[in-house]
Short mmCIF file of C-alpha atoms in Angstrom, two decimals:
data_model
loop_
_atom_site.label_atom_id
_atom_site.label_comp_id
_atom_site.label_asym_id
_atom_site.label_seq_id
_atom_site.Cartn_x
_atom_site.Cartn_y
_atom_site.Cartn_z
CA UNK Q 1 164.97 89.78 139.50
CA UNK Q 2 164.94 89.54 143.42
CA UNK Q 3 162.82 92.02 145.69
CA UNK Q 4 166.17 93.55 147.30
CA UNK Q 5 167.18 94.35 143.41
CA UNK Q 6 164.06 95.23 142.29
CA UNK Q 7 164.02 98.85 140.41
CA UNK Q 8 161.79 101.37 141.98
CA UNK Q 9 158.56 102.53 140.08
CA UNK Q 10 156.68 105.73 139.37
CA UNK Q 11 153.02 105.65 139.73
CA UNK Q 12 151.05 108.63 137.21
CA UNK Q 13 147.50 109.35 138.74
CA UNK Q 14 145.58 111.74 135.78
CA UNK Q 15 142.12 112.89 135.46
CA UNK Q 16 141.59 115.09 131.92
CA UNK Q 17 138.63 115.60 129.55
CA UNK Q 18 138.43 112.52 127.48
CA UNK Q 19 139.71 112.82 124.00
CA UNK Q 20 140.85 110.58 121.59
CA UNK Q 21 145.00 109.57 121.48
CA UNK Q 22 145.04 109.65 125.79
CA UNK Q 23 146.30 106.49 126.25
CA UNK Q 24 148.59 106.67 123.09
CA UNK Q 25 150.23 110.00 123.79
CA UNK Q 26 150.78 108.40 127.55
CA UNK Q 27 151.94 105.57 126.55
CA UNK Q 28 154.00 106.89 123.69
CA UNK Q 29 155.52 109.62 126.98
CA UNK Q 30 156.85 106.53 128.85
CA UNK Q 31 158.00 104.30 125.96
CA UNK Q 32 159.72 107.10 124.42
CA UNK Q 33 162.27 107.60 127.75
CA UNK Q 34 163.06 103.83 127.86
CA UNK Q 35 160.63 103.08 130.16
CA UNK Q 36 158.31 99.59 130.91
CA UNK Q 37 154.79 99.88 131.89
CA UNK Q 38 154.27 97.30 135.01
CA UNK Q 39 150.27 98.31 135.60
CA UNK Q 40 147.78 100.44 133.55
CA UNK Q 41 144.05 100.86 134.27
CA UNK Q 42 142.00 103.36 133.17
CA UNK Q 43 137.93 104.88 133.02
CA UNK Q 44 135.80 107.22 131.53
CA UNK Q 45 133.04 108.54 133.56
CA UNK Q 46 130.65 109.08 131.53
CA UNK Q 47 128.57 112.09 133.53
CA UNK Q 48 131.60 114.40 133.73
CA UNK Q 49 132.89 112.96 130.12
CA UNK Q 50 136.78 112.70 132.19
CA UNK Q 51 139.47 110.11 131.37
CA UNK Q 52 140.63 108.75 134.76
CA UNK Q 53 143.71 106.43 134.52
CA UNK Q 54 146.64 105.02 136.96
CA UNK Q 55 149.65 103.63 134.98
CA UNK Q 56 153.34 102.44 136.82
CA UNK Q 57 156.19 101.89 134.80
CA UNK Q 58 159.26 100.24 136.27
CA UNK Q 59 162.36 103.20 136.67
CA UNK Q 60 164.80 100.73 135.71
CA UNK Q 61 166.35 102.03 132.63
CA UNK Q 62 164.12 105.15 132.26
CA UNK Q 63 165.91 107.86 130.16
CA UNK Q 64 165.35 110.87 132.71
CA UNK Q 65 165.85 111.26 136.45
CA UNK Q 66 163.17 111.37 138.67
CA UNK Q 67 163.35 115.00 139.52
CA UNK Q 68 162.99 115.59 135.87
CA UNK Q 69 159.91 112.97 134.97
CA UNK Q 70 157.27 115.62 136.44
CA UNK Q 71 158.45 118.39 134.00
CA UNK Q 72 158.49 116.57 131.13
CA UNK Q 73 155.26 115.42 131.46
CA UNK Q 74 153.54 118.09 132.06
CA UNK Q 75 154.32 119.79 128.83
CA UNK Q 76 152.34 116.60 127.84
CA UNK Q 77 149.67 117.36 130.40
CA UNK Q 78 149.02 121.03 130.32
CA UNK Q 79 147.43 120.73 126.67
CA UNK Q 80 145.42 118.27 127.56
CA UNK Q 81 144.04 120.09 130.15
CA UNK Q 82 145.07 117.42 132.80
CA UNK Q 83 145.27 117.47 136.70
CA UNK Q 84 147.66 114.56 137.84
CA UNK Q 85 150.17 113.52 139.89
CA UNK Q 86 153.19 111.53 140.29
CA UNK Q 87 154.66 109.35 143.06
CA UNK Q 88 157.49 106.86 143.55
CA UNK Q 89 157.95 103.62 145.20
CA UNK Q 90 161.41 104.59 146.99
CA UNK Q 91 159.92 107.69 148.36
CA UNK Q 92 158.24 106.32 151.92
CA UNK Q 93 155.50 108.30 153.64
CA UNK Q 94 155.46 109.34 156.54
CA UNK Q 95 152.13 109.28 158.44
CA UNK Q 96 150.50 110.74 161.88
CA UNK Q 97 148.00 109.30 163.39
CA UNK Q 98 145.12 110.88 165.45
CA UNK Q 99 143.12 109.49 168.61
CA UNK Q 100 141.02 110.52 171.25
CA UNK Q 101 140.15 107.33 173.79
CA UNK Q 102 139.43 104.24 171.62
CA UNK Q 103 142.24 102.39 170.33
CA UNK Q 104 140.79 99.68 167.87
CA UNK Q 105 141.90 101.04 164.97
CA UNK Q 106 145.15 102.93 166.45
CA UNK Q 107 146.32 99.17 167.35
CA UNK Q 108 145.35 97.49 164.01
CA UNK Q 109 147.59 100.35 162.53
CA UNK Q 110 150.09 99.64 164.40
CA UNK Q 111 150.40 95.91 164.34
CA UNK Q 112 149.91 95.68 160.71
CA UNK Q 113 152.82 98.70 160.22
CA UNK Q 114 154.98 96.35 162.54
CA UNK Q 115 153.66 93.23 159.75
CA UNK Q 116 155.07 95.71 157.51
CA UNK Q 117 151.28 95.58 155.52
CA UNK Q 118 152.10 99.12 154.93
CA UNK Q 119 155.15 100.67 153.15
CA UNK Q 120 155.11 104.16 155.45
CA UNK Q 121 156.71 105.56 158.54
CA UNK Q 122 154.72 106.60 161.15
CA UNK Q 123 156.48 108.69 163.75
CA UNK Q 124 153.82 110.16 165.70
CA UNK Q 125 150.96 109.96 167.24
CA UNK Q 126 148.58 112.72 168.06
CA UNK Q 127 145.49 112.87 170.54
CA UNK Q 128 143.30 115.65 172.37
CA UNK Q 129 143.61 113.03 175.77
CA UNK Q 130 146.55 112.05 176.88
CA UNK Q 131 144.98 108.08 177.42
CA UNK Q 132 146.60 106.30 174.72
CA UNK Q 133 150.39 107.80 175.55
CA UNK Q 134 151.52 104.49 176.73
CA UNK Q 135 150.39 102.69 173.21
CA UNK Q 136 152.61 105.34 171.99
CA UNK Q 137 155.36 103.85 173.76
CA UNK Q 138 155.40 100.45 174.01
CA UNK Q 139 155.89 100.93 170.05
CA UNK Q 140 158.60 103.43 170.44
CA UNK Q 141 155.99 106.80 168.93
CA UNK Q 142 156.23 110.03 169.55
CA UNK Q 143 152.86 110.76 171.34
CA UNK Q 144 151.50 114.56 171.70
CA UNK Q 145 148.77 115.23 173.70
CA UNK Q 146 147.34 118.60 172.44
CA UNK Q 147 143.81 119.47 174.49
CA UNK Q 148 141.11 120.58 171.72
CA UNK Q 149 138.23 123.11 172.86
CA UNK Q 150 135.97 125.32 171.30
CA UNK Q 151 137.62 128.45 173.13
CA UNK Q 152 141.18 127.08 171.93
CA UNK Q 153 140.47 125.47 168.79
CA UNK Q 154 142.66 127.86 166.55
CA UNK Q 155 145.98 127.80 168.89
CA UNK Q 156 145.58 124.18 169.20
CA UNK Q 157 145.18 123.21 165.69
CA UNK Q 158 148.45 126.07 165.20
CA UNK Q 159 150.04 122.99 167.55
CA UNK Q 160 149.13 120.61 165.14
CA UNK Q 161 149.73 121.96 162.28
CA UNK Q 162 153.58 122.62 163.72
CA UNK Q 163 154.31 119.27 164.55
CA UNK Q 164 152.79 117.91 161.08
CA UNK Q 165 155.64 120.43 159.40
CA UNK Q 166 158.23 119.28 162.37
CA UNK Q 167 157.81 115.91 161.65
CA UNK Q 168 157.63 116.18 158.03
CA UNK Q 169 154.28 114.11 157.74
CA UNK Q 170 152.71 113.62 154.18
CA UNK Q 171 148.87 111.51 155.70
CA UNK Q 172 146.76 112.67 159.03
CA UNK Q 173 144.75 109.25 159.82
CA UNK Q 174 141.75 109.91 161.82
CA UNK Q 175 141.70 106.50 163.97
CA UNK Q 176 138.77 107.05 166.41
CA UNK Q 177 140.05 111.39 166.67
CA UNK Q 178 136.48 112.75 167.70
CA UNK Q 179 137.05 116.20 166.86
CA UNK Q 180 135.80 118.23 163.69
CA UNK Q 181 138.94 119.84 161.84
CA UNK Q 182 138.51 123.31 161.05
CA UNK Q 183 138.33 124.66 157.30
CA UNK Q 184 141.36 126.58 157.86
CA UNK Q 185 143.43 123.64 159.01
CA UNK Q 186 141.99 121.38 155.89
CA UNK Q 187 143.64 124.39 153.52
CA UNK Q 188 146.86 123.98 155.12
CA UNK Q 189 146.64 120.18 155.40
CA UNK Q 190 143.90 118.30 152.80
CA UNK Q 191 145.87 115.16 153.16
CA UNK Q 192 143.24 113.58 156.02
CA UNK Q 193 142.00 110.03 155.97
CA UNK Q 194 139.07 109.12 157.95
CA UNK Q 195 137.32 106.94 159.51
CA UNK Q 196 133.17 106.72 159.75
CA UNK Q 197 131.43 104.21 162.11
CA UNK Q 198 128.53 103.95 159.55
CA UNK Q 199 127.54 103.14 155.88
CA UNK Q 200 127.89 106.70 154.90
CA UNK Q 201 125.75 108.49 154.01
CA UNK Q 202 123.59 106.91 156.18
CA UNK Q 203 123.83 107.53 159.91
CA UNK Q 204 125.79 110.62 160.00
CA UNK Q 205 126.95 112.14 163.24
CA UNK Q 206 127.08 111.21 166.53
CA UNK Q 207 125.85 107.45 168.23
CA UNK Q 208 125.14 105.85 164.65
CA UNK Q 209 125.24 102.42 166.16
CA UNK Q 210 122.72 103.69 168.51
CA UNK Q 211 120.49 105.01 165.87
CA UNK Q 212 120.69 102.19 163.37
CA UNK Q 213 119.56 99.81 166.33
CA UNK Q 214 116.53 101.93 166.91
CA UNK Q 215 115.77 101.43 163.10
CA UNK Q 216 115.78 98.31 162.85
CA UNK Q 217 118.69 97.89 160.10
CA UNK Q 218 119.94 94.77 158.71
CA UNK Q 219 123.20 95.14 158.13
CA UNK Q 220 125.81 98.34 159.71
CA UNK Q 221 129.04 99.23 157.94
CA UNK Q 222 131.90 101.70 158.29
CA UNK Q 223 133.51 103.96 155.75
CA UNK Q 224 137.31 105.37 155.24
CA UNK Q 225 137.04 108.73 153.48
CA UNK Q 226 138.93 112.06 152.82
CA UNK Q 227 138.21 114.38 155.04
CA UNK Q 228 136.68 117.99 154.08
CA UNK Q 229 135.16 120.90 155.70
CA UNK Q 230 131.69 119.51 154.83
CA UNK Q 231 130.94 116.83 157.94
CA UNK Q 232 131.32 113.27 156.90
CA UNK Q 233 130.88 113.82 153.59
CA UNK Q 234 134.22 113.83 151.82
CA UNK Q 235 135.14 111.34 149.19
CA UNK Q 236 134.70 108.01 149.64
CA UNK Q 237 137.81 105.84 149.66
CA UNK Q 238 136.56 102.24 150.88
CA UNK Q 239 133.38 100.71 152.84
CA UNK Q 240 132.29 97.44 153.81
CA UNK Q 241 129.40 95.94 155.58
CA UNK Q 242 128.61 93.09 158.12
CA UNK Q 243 124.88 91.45 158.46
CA UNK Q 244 123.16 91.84 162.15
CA UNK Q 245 120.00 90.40 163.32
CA UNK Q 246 117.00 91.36 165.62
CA UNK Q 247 119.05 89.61 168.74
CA UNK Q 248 121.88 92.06 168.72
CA UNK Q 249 121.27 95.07 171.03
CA UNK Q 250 123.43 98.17 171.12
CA UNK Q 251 126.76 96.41 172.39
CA UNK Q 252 126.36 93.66 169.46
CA UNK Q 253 126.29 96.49 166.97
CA UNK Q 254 129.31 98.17 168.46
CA UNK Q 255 131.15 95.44 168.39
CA UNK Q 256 130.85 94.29 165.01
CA UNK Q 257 131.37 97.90 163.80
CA UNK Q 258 134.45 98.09 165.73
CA UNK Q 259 135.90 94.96 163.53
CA UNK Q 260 134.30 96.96 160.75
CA UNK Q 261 136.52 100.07 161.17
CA UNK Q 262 139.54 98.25 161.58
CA UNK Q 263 139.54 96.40 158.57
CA UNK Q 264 137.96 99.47 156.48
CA UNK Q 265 140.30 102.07 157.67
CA UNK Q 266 143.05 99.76 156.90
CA UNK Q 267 142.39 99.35 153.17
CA UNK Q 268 141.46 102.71 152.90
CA UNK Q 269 145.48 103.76 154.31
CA UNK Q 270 146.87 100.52 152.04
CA UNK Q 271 145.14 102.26 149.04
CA UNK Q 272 146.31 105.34 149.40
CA UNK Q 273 149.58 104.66 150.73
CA UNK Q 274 149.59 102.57 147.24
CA UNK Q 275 148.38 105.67 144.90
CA UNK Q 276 145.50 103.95 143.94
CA UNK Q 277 143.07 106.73 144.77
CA UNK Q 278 142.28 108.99 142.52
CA UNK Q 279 139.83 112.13 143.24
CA UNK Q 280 137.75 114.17 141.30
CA UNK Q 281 135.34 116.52 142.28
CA UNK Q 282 133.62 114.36 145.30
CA UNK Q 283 134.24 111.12 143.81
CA UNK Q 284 137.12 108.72 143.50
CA UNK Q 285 137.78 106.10 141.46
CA UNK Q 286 140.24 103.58 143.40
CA UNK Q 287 142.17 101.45 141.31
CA UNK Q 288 142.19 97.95 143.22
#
């Protein structure tokens, strides 16, 4: 079968207290409606004593419809005592993403949505400065500039949270947006991606390149995460790290973390654009 007649798939992310008969009874769920499983991976963390799985099965031939796959499993899924959730290939998201000044990681977005690397619409950009509008559109973006200060913070994230609903978005990516979202926007909108210019949780907080020079470190990283109300300290979706040496001063460091967060925040979107992130309490497992 081609790639233009390829069926679509759905993608079942579950987290349950492990018992025996999980994977059967899944299994049995998806062979029982016609359907073929295409990728299945699955773990037991042993602390919490949770099943964790991600299984795809090709739609092609499935017995029911897809508005009707989520209700039939979760009569499957409410015994067990399961959370979960269910996505298809045919159904694109749409993503915003959110600057201030920098636009490293806005541009490696960008270009590798135009390489079409990721399987998403993005139709607008976002930013409390109005410096990266032309970015916006030499790509052909919606850009809104929406000023952010402590005295306006609750109309302006209002602003936000109306053109996230206006333009239907499903993922917030954080690409360089230096402002701290407010616990009452995260309730109406959890889905934010992040990213850190450090190892978390190391370095923390403002100027970590800055810091880690004037300790001495070895290597600097970056780290793509969920965002939550608790500072740089939501679940971890992807990090990476790069080796420096005593030679590199400040702008070295900078640099190198600046490649860093590209190529971190970009697996961290690809993975969750892909459903292979799956969270539990502050954790994830990421099915790579």
């Amino acid at each position: 079968m081609t790639q233009s007649t390829r069926y679509p798939s759905a993608t079942l992310l579950i987290s349950c207290p492990d018992q025996q008969g999980l994977v059967a009874k899944i299994a049995n769920f998806i062979y029982a409606n016609g359907g073929n499983i295409i990728h299945a991976d699955q773990h037991r963390d042993e602390a919490s004593g949770l099943f964790l799985s991600r299984i795809e099965w090709s739609l092609g031939g499935f017995n029911l419809p897809q508005e009707l796959i989520g209700p039939a499993f979760n009569a499957i899924a409410q015994p067990l005592g399961a959370d979960w959730q269910l996505c298809f290939s045919d159904a694109v998201p749409r993503i915003a993403i959110w600057v201030s000044r920098q636009d490293h990681c806005l541009l490696d977005l960008l270009w590798r949505h135009q390489a079409k690397e990721f399987a998403a619409n993005i139709p607008l950009i976002m930013s409390n400065h109005a410096t990266l509008r032309p970015i916006a559109e030499q790509f052909g973006i919606d850009f809104h500039h929406v000023p952010m200060s402590r005295d306006t913070k609750a109309e302006s994230e209002a602003k936000q949270l109306a053109l996230l609903e206006q333009y239907n978005i499903d993922l917030v990516v954080l690409a360089k947006y230096m402002q701290i979202l407010s616990g009452d926007f995260l309730v109406q909108f959890p889905n934010v991606v992040n990213i850190h210019h450090s190892f978390l949780p190391a370095f923390m907080g403002a100027q970590p390149y800055h810091r880690a020079h004037e300790r001495g470190v070895k290597i600097i990283g970056a780290t793509a995460h969920y965002v939550t109300e608790n500072l740089d300290a939501g679940p971890i979706i992807e990090q990476d790290v790069v080796r420096i040496t005593h030679r590199d001063d400040v702008k070295d460091l900078i640099r190198k973390g600046k490649d860093l967060e590209r190529i971190v925040l970009a697996r961290g979107v690809r993975l969750h654009l892909q459903n292979r992130v799956l969270v539990y309490g502050n954790r994830t497992v990421v099915f790579a």
